[in-house]
Amino acid sequence: MKKYVLIFKTSIRTILQRSHLISKLYQVSKDIKFATVDLDDEDFILRIESTQRNEDFISRFLLLEGHKVAFMAAFEKDEQGRPLAVSHFQE
C-alpha cells in the first residue's frame, strides 16, 4: 500500500480549530491515517499522511470549513517512512 505525505499552508490558528478539523478529516476520509497542524509555525502547516494523493479533496474540505489553504508539497514514503521523492511544490 502506498503512503503519501501531503503538506498544506493553512489559516488554522487555535487548538480548538485544529482538533475540530482533524477529527472531521478522519471522519470524511478513510484514506487519511494521520494529520497534524503545527500551530507554532508561521504558516500553520497541516501535514497529512494518507494512502491516496487527495490534496484537492482536502483543500476543498478546508475551504468549505472556512479556512484558507494552499497546497505546498507531496511525497511518497517507503516502508520505513523515508521520503522517496518530492513530487510537487508551489509557493
PDB file of N, CA and C in Angstrom:
ATOM      1  N   MET A   1       0.841  -1.181   0.000  1.00  0.00           N
ATOM      2  CA  MET A   1       0.000   0.000   0.000  1.00  0.00           C
ATOM      3  C   MET A   1       0.883   1.240   0.000  1.00  0.00           C
ATOM      4  N   LYS A   2       0.603   2.155  -0.902  1.00  0.00           N
ATOM      5  CA  LYS A   2       1.362   3.398  -0.970  1.00  0.00           C
ATOM      6  C   LYS A   2       1.001   4.305   0.193  1.00  0.00           C
ATOM      7  N   LYS A   3       1.988   5.104   0.605  1.00  0.00           N
ATOM      8  CA  LYS A   3       1.777   6.087   1.660  1.00  0.00           C
ATOM      9  C   LYS A   3       2.282   7.428   1.159  1.00  0.00           C
ATOM     10  N   TYR A   4       1.472   8.453   1.344  1.00  0.00           N
ATOM     11  CA  TYR A   4       1.830   9.791   0.907  1.00  0.00           C
ATOM     12  C   TYR A   4       1.823  10.747   2.088  1.00  0.00           C
ATOM     13  N   VAL A   5       2.672  11.755   2.014  1.00  0.00           N
ATOM     14  CA  VAL A   5       2.648  12.858   2.957  1.00  0.00           C
ATOM     15  C   VAL A   5       2.277  14.104   2.160  1.00  0.00           C
ATOM     16  N   LEU A   6       1.241  14.788   2.615  1.00  0.00           N
ATOM     17  CA  LEU A   6       0.735  15.992   1.955  1.00  0.00           C
ATOM     18  C   LEU A   6       0.917  17.167   2.900  1.00  0.00           C
ATOM     19  N   ILE A   7       1.440  18.269   2.384  1.00  0.00           N
ATOM     20  CA  ILE A   7       1.747  19.444   3.196  1.00  0.00           C
ATOM     21  C   ILE A   7       0.935  20.636   2.686  1.00  0.00           C
ATOM     22  N   PHE A   8       0.266  21.332   3.626  1.00  0.00           N
ATOM     23  CA  PHE A   8      -0.568  22.481   3.297  1.00  0.00           C
ATOM     24  C   PHE A   8      -0.251  23.656   4.223  1.00  0.00           C
ATOM     25  N   LYS A   9      -0.298  24.854   3.678  1.00  0.00           N
ATOM     26  CA  LYS A   9      -0.283  26.081   4.468  1.00  0.00           C
ATOM     27  C   LYS A   9      -1.746  26.391   4.765  1.00  0.00           C
ATOM     28  N   THR A  10      -2.080  26.706   6.041  1.00  0.00           N
ATOM     29  CA  THR A  10      -3.484  26.906   6.395  1.00  0.00           C
ATOM     30  C   THR A  10      -3.684  28.166   7.232  1.00  0.00           C
ATOM     31  N   SER A  11      -4.947  28.432   7.526  1.00  0.00           N
ATOM     32  CA  SER A  11      -5.306  29.521   8.439  1.00  0.00           C
ATOM     33  C   SER A  11      -5.825  28.977   9.767  1.00  0.00           C
ATOM     34  N   ILE A  12      -5.529  27.728  10.069  1.00  0.00           N
ATOM     35  CA  ILE A  12      -5.934  27.121  11.334  1.00  0.00           C
ATOM     36  C   ILE A  12      -5.059  27.727  12.427  1.00  0.00           C
ATOM     37  N   ARG A  13      -5.685  28.405  13.407  1.00  0.00           N
ATOM     38  CA  ARG A  13      -4.909  29.173  14.382  1.00  0.00           C
ATOM     39  C   ARG A  13      -4.998  28.677  15.823  1.00  0.00           C
ATOM     40  N   THR A  14      -6.021  27.922  16.169  1.00  0.00           N
ATOM     41  CA  THR A  14      -6.221  27.564  17.569  1.00  0.00           C
ATOM     42  C   THR A  14      -6.255  26.055  17.760  1.00  0.00           C
ATOM     43  N   ILE A  15      -6.050  25.638  19.001  1.00  0.00           N
ATOM     44  CA  ILE A  15      -6.116  24.219  19.342  1.00  0.00           C
ATOM     45  C   ILE A  15      -7.514  23.679  19.061  1.00  0.00           C
ATOM     46  N   LEU A  16      -8.531  24.466  19.363  1.00  0.00           N
ATOM     47  CA  LEU A  16      -9.911  24.035  19.117  1.00  0.00           C
ATOM     48  C   LEU A  16     -10.171  23.827  17.624  1.00  0.00           C
ATOM     49  N   GLN A  17      -9.740  24.775  16.790  1.00  0.00           N
ATOM     50  CA  GLN A  17      -9.894  24.619  15.337  1.00  0.00           C
ATOM     51  C   GLN A  17      -9.152  23.380  14.855  1.00  0.00           C
ATOM     52  N   ARG A  18      -7.934  23.204  15.345  1.00  0.00           N
ATOM     53  CA  ARG A  18      -7.127  22.043  14.940  1.00  0.00           C
ATOM     54  C   ARG A  18      -7.829  20.739  15.309  1.00  0.00           C
ATOM     55  N   SER A  19      -8.284  20.638  16.538  1.00  0.00           N
ATOM     56  CA  SER A  19      -8.949  19.416  16.994  1.00  0.00           C
ATOM     57  C   SER A  19     -10.204  19.126  16.185  1.00  0.00           C
ATOM     58  N   HIS A  20     -11.011  20.159  15.966  1.00  0.00           N
ATOM     59  CA  HIS A  20     -12.259  20.010  15.221  1.00  0.00           C
ATOM     60  C   HIS A  20     -11.993  19.548  13.787  1.00  0.00           C
ATOM     61  N   LEU A  21     -11.065  20.203  13.101  1.00  0.00           N
ATOM     62  CA  LEU A  21     -10.808  19.879  11.697  1.00  0.00           C
ATOM     63  C   LEU A  21     -10.151  18.511  11.524  1.00  0.00           C
ATOM     64  N   ILE A  22      -9.219  18.178  12.380  1.00  0.00           N
ATOM     65  CA  ILE A  22      -8.577  16.874  12.257  1.00  0.00           C
ATOM     66  C   ILE A  22      -9.581  15.757  12.526  1.00  0.00           C
ATOM     67  N   SER A  23     -10.416  15.948  13.518  1.00  0.00           N
ATOM     68  CA  SER A  23     -11.463  14.960  13.807  1.00  0.00           C
ATOM     69  C   SER A  23     -12.383  14.773  12.599  1.00  0.00           C
ATOM     70  N   LYS A  24     -12.796  15.873  11.985  1.00  0.00           N
ATOM     71  CA  LYS A  24     -13.668  15.782  10.809  1.00  0.00           C
ATOM     72  C   LYS A  24     -12.945  15.164   9.612  1.00  0.00           C
ATOM     73  N   LEU A  25     -11.668  15.468   9.445  1.00  0.00           N
ATOM     74  CA  LEU A  25     -10.910  14.867   8.344  1.00  0.00           C
ATOM     75  C   LEU A  25     -10.897  13.349   8.465  1.00  0.00           C
ATOM     76  N   TYR A  26     -10.686  12.841   9.668  1.00  0.00           N
ATOM     77  CA  TYR A  26     -10.701  11.392   9.879  1.00  0.00           C
ATOM     78  C   TYR A  26     -12.073  10.805   9.556  1.00  0.00           C
ATOM     79  N   GLN A  27     -13.135  11.563   9.817  1.00  0.00           N
ATOM     80  CA  GLN A  27     -14.487  11.079   9.549  1.00  0.00           C
ATOM     81  C   GLN A  27     -14.814  11.060   8.057  1.00  0.00           C
ATOM     82  N   VAL A  28     -14.354  12.059   7.311  1.00  0.00           N
ATOM     83  CA  VAL A  28     -14.748  12.182   5.903  1.00  0.00           C
ATOM     84  C   VAL A  28     -13.842  11.424   4.943  1.00  0.00           C
ATOM     85  N   SER A  29     -12.680  10.960   5.415  1.00  0.00           N
ATOM     86  CA  SER A  29     -11.776  10.238   4.518  1.00  0.00           C
ATOM     87  C   SER A  29     -11.101   9.085   5.249  1.00  0.00           C
ATOM     88  N   LYS A  30     -11.410   7.880   4.819  1.00  0.00           N
ATOM     89  CA  LYS A  30     -10.756   6.708   5.412  1.00  0.00           C
ATOM     90  C   LYS A  30      -9.309   6.568   4.939  1.00  0.00           C
ATOM     91  N   ASP A  31      -8.919   7.340   3.918  1.00  0.00           N
ATOM     92  CA  ASP A  31      -7.550   7.302   3.411  1.00  0.00           C
ATOM     93  C   ASP A  31      -6.567   8.024   4.320  1.00  0.00           C
ATOM     94  N   ILE A  32      -7.048   8.983   5.111  1.00  0.00           N
ATOM     95  CA  ILE A  32      -6.180   9.760   5.985  1.00  0.00           C
ATOM     96  C   ILE A  32      -5.846   8.922   7.224  1.00  0.00           C
ATOM     97  N   LYS A  33      -4.555   8.684   7.418  1.00  0.00           N
ATOM     98  CA  LYS A  33      -4.097   7.859   8.539  1.00  0.00           C
ATOM     99  C   LYS A  33      -3.545   8.690   9.690  1.00  0.00           C
ATOM    100  N   PHE A  34      -3.062   9.898   9.401  1.00  0.00           N
ATOM    101  CA  PHE A  34      -2.501  10.760  10.437  1.00  0.00           C
ATOM    102  C   PHE A  34      -2.559  12.201   9.946  1.00  0.00           C
ATOM    103  N   ALA A  35      -2.910  13.117  10.834  1.00  0.00           N
ATOM    104  CA  ALA A  35      -2.953  14.539  10.481  1.00  0.00           C
ATOM    105  C   ALA A  35      -2.536  15.358  11.687  1.00  0.00           C
ATOM    106  N   THR A  36      -1.814  16.423  11.420  1.00  0.00           N
ATOM    107  CA  THR A  36      -1.399  17.334  12.476  1.00  0.00           C
ATOM    108  C   THR A  36      -1.257  18.745  11.912  1.00  0.00           C
ATOM    109  N   VAL A  37      -1.403  19.730  12.793  1.00  0.00           N
ATOM    110  CA  VAL A  37      -1.201  21.130  12.418  1.00  0.00           C
ATOM    111  C   VAL A  37      -0.170  21.707  13.369  1.00  0.00           C
ATOM    112  N   ASP A  38       0.855  22.338  12.818  1.00  0.00           N
ATOM    113  CA  ASP A  38       1.890  22.974  13.623  1.00  0.00           C
ATOM    114  C   ASP A  38       1.453  24.403  13.926  1.00  0.00           C
ATOM    115  N   LEU A  39       0.897  24.615  15.107  1.00  0.00           N
ATOM    116  CA  LEU A  39       0.402  25.934  15.497  1.00  0.00           C
ATOM    117  C   LEU A  39       1.531  26.903  15.830  1.00  0.00           C
ATOM    118  N   ASP A  40       2.749  26.404  15.993  1.00  0.00           N
ATOM    119  CA  ASP A  40       3.898  27.267  16.267  1.00  0.00           C
ATOM    120  C   ASP A  40       4.558  27.776  14.990  1.00  0.00           C
ATOM    121  N   ASP A  41       4.225  27.190  13.865  1.00  0.00           N
ATOM    122  CA  ASP A  41       4.782  27.604  12.577  1.00  0.00           C
ATOM    123  C   ASP A  41       4.008  28.804  12.051  1.00  0.00           C
ATOM    124  N   GLU A  42       4.691  29.762  11.456  1.00  0.00           N
ATOM    125  CA  GLU A  42       4.002  30.959  10.955  1.00  0.00           C
ATOM    126  C   GLU A  42       3.037  30.649   9.816  1.00  0.00           C
ATOM    127  N   ASP A  43       3.209  29.518   9.154  1.00  0.00           N
ATOM    128  CA  ASP A  43       2.307  29.120   8.071  1.00  0.00           C
ATOM    129  C   ASP A  43       1.255  28.115   8.523  1.00  0.00           C
ATOM    130  N   PHE A  44       1.245  27.762   9.808  1.00  0.00           N
ATOM    131  CA  PHE A  44       0.265  26.829  10.376  1.00  0.00           C
ATOM    132  C   PHE A  44       0.137  25.589   9.493  1.00  0.00           C
ATOM    133  N   ILE A  45       1.248  24.894   9.339  1.00  0.00           N
ATOM    134  CA  ILE A  45       1.364  23.769   8.412  1.00  0.00           C
ATOM    135  C   ILE A  45       0.508  22.581   8.846  1.00  0.00           C
ATOM    136  N   LEU A  46      -0.339  22.142   7.920  1.00  0.00           N
ATOM    137  CA  LEU A  46      -1.115  20.913   8.061  1.00  0.00           C
ATOM    138  C   LEU A  46      -0.338  19.821   7.345  1.00  0.00           C
ATOM    139  N   ARG A  47      -0.008  18.746   8.064  1.00  0.00           N
ATOM    140  CA  ARG A  47       0.717  17.607   7.499  1.00  0.00           C
ATOM    141  C   ARG A  47      -0.181  16.396   7.610  1.00  0.00           C
ATOM    142  N   ILE A  48      -0.426  15.765   6.475  1.00  0.00           N
ATOM    143  CA  ILE A  48      -1.323  14.614   6.422  1.00  0.00           C
ATOM    144  C   ILE A  48      -0.593  13.426   5.833  1.00  0.00           C
ATOM    145  N   GLU A  49      -0.745  12.270   6.481  1.00  0.00           N
ATOM    146  CA  GLU A  49      -0.278  11.010   5.914  1.00  0.00           C
ATOM    147  C   GLU A  49      -1.513  10.273   5.418  1.00  0.00           C
ATOM    148  N   SER A  50      -1.472   9.862   4.154  1.00  0.00           N
ATOM    149  CA  SER A  50      -2.646   9.296   3.507  1.00  0.00           C
ATOM    150  C   SER A  50      -2.243   8.172   2.563  1.00  0.00           C
ATOM    151  N   THR A  51      -3.193   7.302   2.279  1.00  0.00           N
ATOM    152  CA  THR A  51      -2.950   6.237   1.313  1.00  0.00           C
ATOM    153  C   THR A  51      -3.264   6.700  -0.113  1.00  0.00           C
ATOM    154  N   GLN A  52      -3.738   7.936  -0.268  1.00  0.00           N
ATOM    155  CA  GLN A  52      -4.084   8.489  -1.578  1.00  0.00           C
ATOM    156  C   GLN A  52      -3.524   9.901  -1.721  1.00  0.00           C
ATOM    157  N   ARG A  53      -3.272  10.310  -2.955  1.00  0.00           N
ATOM    158  CA  ARG A  53      -2.951  11.710  -3.243  1.00  0.00           C
ATOM    159  C   ARG A  53      -4.284  12.443  -3.330  1.00  0.00           C
ATOM    160  N   ASN A  54      -4.798  12.910  -2.212  1.00  0.00           N
ATOM    161  CA  ASN A  54      -6.122  13.521  -2.164  1.00  0.00           C
ATOM    162  C   ASN A  54      -6.051  14.997  -1.768  1.00  0.00           C
ATOM    163  N   GLU A  55      -5.020  15.699  -2.257  1.00  0.00           N
ATOM    164  CA  GLU A  55      -4.837  17.099  -1.897  1.00  0.00           C
ATOM    165  C   GLU A  55      -5.975  18.006  -2.367  1.00  0.00           C
ATOM    166  N   ASP A  56      -6.591  17.696  -3.496  1.00  0.00           N
ATOM    167  CA  ASP A  56      -7.724  18.509  -3.965  1.00  0.00           C
ATOM    168  C   ASP A  56      -8.922  18.359  -3.028  1.00  0.00           C
ATOM    169  N   PHE A  57      -9.206  17.140  -2.623  1.00  0.00           N
ATOM    170  CA  PHE A  57     -10.298  16.886  -1.686  1.00  0.00           C
ATOM    171  C   PHE A  57     -10.054  17.616  -0.361  1.00  0.00           C
ATOM    172  N   ILE A  58      -8.844  17.513   0.164  1.00  0.00           N
ATOM    173  CA  ILE A  58      -8.517  18.154   1.438  1.00  0.00           C
ATOM    174  C   ILE A  58      -8.600  19.673   1.320  1.00  0.00           C
ATOM    175  N   SER A  59      -8.107  20.225   0.232  1.00  0.00           N
ATOM    176  CA  SER A  59      -8.184  21.676   0.022  1.00  0.00           C
ATOM    177  C   SER A  59      -9.629  22.144  -0.021  1.00  0.00           C
ATOM    178  N   ARG A  60     -10.472  21.441  -0.772  1.00  0.00           N
ATOM    179  CA  ARG A  60     -11.897  21.815  -0.850  1.00  0.00           C
ATOM    180  C   ARG A  60     -12.565  21.685   0.519  1.00  0.00           C
ATOM    181  N   PHE A  61     -12.241  20.634   1.256  1.00  0.00           N
ATOM    182  CA  PHE A  61     -12.809  20.438   2.583  1.00  0.00           C
ATOM    183  C   PHE A  61     -12.463  21.611   3.500  1.00  0.00           C
ATOM    184  N   LEU A  62     -11.196  22.001   3.537  1.00  0.00           N
ATOM    185  CA  LEU A  62     -10.796  23.121   4.400  1.00  0.00           C
ATOM    186  C   LEU A  62     -11.461  24.425   3.978  1.00  0.00           C
ATOM    187  N   LEU A  63     -11.580  24.646   2.682  1.00  0.00           N
ATOM    188  CA  LEU A  63     -12.268  25.850   2.206  1.00  0.00           C
ATOM    189  C   LEU A  63     -13.729  25.855   2.641  1.00  0.00           C
ATOM    190  N   LEU A  64     -14.399  24.706   2.536  1.00  0.00           N
ATOM    191  CA  LEU A  64     -15.793  24.612   2.971  1.00  0.00           C
ATOM    192  C   LEU A  64     -15.934  24.817   4.477  1.00  0.00           C
ATOM    193  N   GLU A  65     -14.892  24.499   5.223  1.00  0.00           N
ATOM    194  CA  GLU A  65     -14.900  24.704   6.670  1.00  0.00           C
ATOM    195  C   GLU A  65     -14.528  26.145   7.044  1.00  0.00           C
ATOM    196  N   GLY A  66     -14.254  26.984   6.031  1.00  0.00           N
ATOM    197  CA  GLY A  66     -13.985  28.399   6.271  1.00  0.00           C
ATOM    198  C   GLY A  66     -12.530  28.775   6.467  1.00  0.00           C
ATOM    199  N   HIS A  67     -11.615  27.903   6.044  1.00  0.00           N
ATOM    200  CA  HIS A  67     -10.196  28.182   6.218  1.00  0.00           C
ATOM    201  C   HIS A  67      -9.512  28.425   4.884  1.00  0.00           C
ATOM    202  N   LYS A  68      -8.502  29.279   4.915  1.00  0.00           N
ATOM    203  CA  LYS A  68      -7.636  29.453   3.759  1.00  0.00           C
ATOM    204  C   LYS A  68      -6.688  28.269   3.737  1.00  0.00           C
ATOM    205  N   VAL A  69      -6.346  27.836   2.532  1.00  0.00           N
ATOM    206  CA  VAL A  69      -5.457  26.686   2.409  1.00  0.00           C
ATOM    207  C   VAL A  69      -4.667  26.808   1.114  1.00  0.00           C
ATOM    208  N   ALA A  70      -3.396  26.409   1.170  1.00  0.00           N
ATOM    209  CA  ALA A  70      -2.552  26.360  -0.025  1.00  0.00           C
ATOM    210  C   ALA A  70      -1.759  25.062   0.022  1.00  0.00           C
ATOM    211  N   PHE A  71      -1.921  24.249  -1.001  1.00  0.00           N
ATOM    212  CA  PHE A  71      -1.159  23.011  -1.107  1.00  0.00           C
ATOM    213  C   PHE A  71       0.291  23.374  -1.383  1.00  0.00           C
ATOM    214  N   MET A  72       1.217  22.776  -0.617  1.00  0.00           N
ATOM    215  CA  MET A  72       2.624  23.113  -0.771  1.00  0.00           C
ATOM    216  C   MET A  72       3.457  21.978  -1.360  1.00  0.00           C
ATOM    217  N   ALA A  73       3.234  20.755  -0.890  1.00  0.00           N
ATOM    218  CA  ALA A  73       4.091  19.663  -1.347  1.00  0.00           C
ATOM    219  C   ALA A  73       3.457  18.317  -1.047  1.00  0.00           C
ATOM    220  N   ALA A  74       3.946  17.307  -1.777  1.00  0.00           N
ATOM    221  CA  ALA A  74       3.540  15.930  -1.530  1.00  0.00           C
ATOM    222  C   ALA A  74       4.727  15.033  -1.847  1.00  0.00           C
ATOM    223  N   PHE A  75       4.868  13.985  -1.075  1.00  0.00           N
ATOM    224  CA  PHE A  75       5.883  12.993  -1.404  1.00  0.00           C
ATOM    225  C   PHE A  75       5.403  11.623  -0.953  1.00  0.00           C
ATOM    226  N   GLU A  76       5.961  10.617  -1.600  1.00  0.00           N
ATOM    227  CA  GLU A  76       5.629   9.245  -1.260  1.00  0.00           C
ATOM    228  C   GLU A  76       6.658   8.726  -0.263  1.00  0.00           C
ATOM    229  N   LYS A  77       6.205   7.903   0.672  1.00  0.00           N
ATOM    230  CA  LYS A  77       7.085   7.320   1.684  1.00  0.00           C
ATOM    231  C   LYS A  77       7.325   5.848   1.385  1.00  0.00           C
ATOM    232  N   ASP A  78       8.525   5.366   1.753  1.00  0.00           N
ATOM    233  CA  ASP A  78       8.796   3.935   1.639  1.00  0.00           C
ATOM    234  C   ASP A  78       8.317   3.224   2.910  1.00  0.00           C
ATOM    235  N   GLU A  79       8.568   1.929   3.014  1.00  0.00           N
ATOM    236  CA  GLU A  79       8.087   1.135   4.138  1.00  0.00           C
ATOM    237  C   GLU A  79       8.675   1.586   5.479  1.00  0.00           C
ATOM    238  N   GLN A  80       9.848   2.210   5.452  1.00  0.00           N
ATOM    239  CA  GLN A  80      10.476   2.694   6.674  1.00  0.00           C
ATOM    240  C   GLN A  80      10.094   4.145   6.992  1.00  0.00           C
ATOM    241  N   GLY A  81       9.227   4.731   6.178  1.00  0.00           N
ATOM    242  CA  GLY A  81       8.781   6.089   6.427  1.00  0.00           C
ATOM    243  C   GLY A  81       9.673   7.165   5.851  1.00  0.00           C
ATOM    244  N   ARG A  82      10.637   6.783   5.024  1.00  0.00           N
ATOM    245  CA  ARG A  82      11.538   7.761   4.405  1.00  0.00           C
ATOM    246  C   ARG A  82      10.923   8.274   3.106  1.00  0.00           C
ATOM    247  N   PRO A  83      11.110   9.556   2.805  1.00  0.00           N
ATOM    248  CA  PRO A  83      10.561  10.091   1.546  1.00  0.00           C
ATOM    249  C   PRO A  83      11.264   9.482   0.337  1.00  0.00           C
ATOM    250  N   LEU A  84      10.475   9.172  -0.690  1.00  0.00           N
ATOM    251  CA  LEU A  84      11.044   8.635  -1.931  1.00  0.00           C
ATOM    252  C   LEU A  84      11.453   9.759  -2.870  1.00  0.00           C
ATOM    253  N   ALA A  85      10.563  10.733  -3.072  1.00  0.00           N
ATOM    254  CA  ALA A  85      10.862  11.857  -3.957  1.00  0.00           C
ATOM    255  C   ALA A  85       9.816  12.931  -3.758  1.00  0.00           C
ATOM    256  N   VAL A  86      10.241  14.183  -3.857  1.00  0.00           N
ATOM    257  CA  VAL A  86       9.279  15.288  -3.806  1.00  0.00           C
ATOM    258  C   VAL A  86       8.602  15.336  -5.158  1.00  0.00           C
ATOM    259  N   SER A  87       7.255  15.336  -5.150  1.00  0.00           N
ATOM    260  CA  SER A  87       6.538  15.266  -6.418  1.00  0.00           C
ATOM    261  C   SER A  87       5.818  16.557  -6.795  1.00  0.00           C
ATOM    262  N   HIS A  88       5.755  17.518  -5.866  1.00  0.00           N
ATOM    263  CA  HIS A  88       5.064  18.768  -6.197  1.00  0.00           C
ATOM    264  C   HIS A  88       5.437  19.827  -5.182  1.00  0.00           C
ATOM    265  N   PHE A  89       5.664  21.051  -5.648  1.00  0.00           N
ATOM    266  CA  PHE A  89       5.880  22.167  -4.730  1.00  0.00           C
ATOM    267  C   PHE A  89       5.406  23.437  -5.410  1.00  0.00           C
ATOM    268  N   GLN A  90       4.701  24.240  -4.643  1.00  0.00           N
ATOM    269  CA  GLN A  90       4.303  25.551  -5.141  1.00  0.00           C
ATOM    270  C   GLN A  90       4.273  26.498  -3.961  1.00  0.00           C
ATOM    271  N   GLU A  91       4.648  27.735  -4.201  1.00  0.00           N
ATOM    272  CA  GLU A  91       4.634  28.730  -3.124  1.00  0.00           C
ATOM    273  C   GLU A  91       3.358  29.515  -3.157  1.00  0.00           C
TER     274      GLU A  91
END
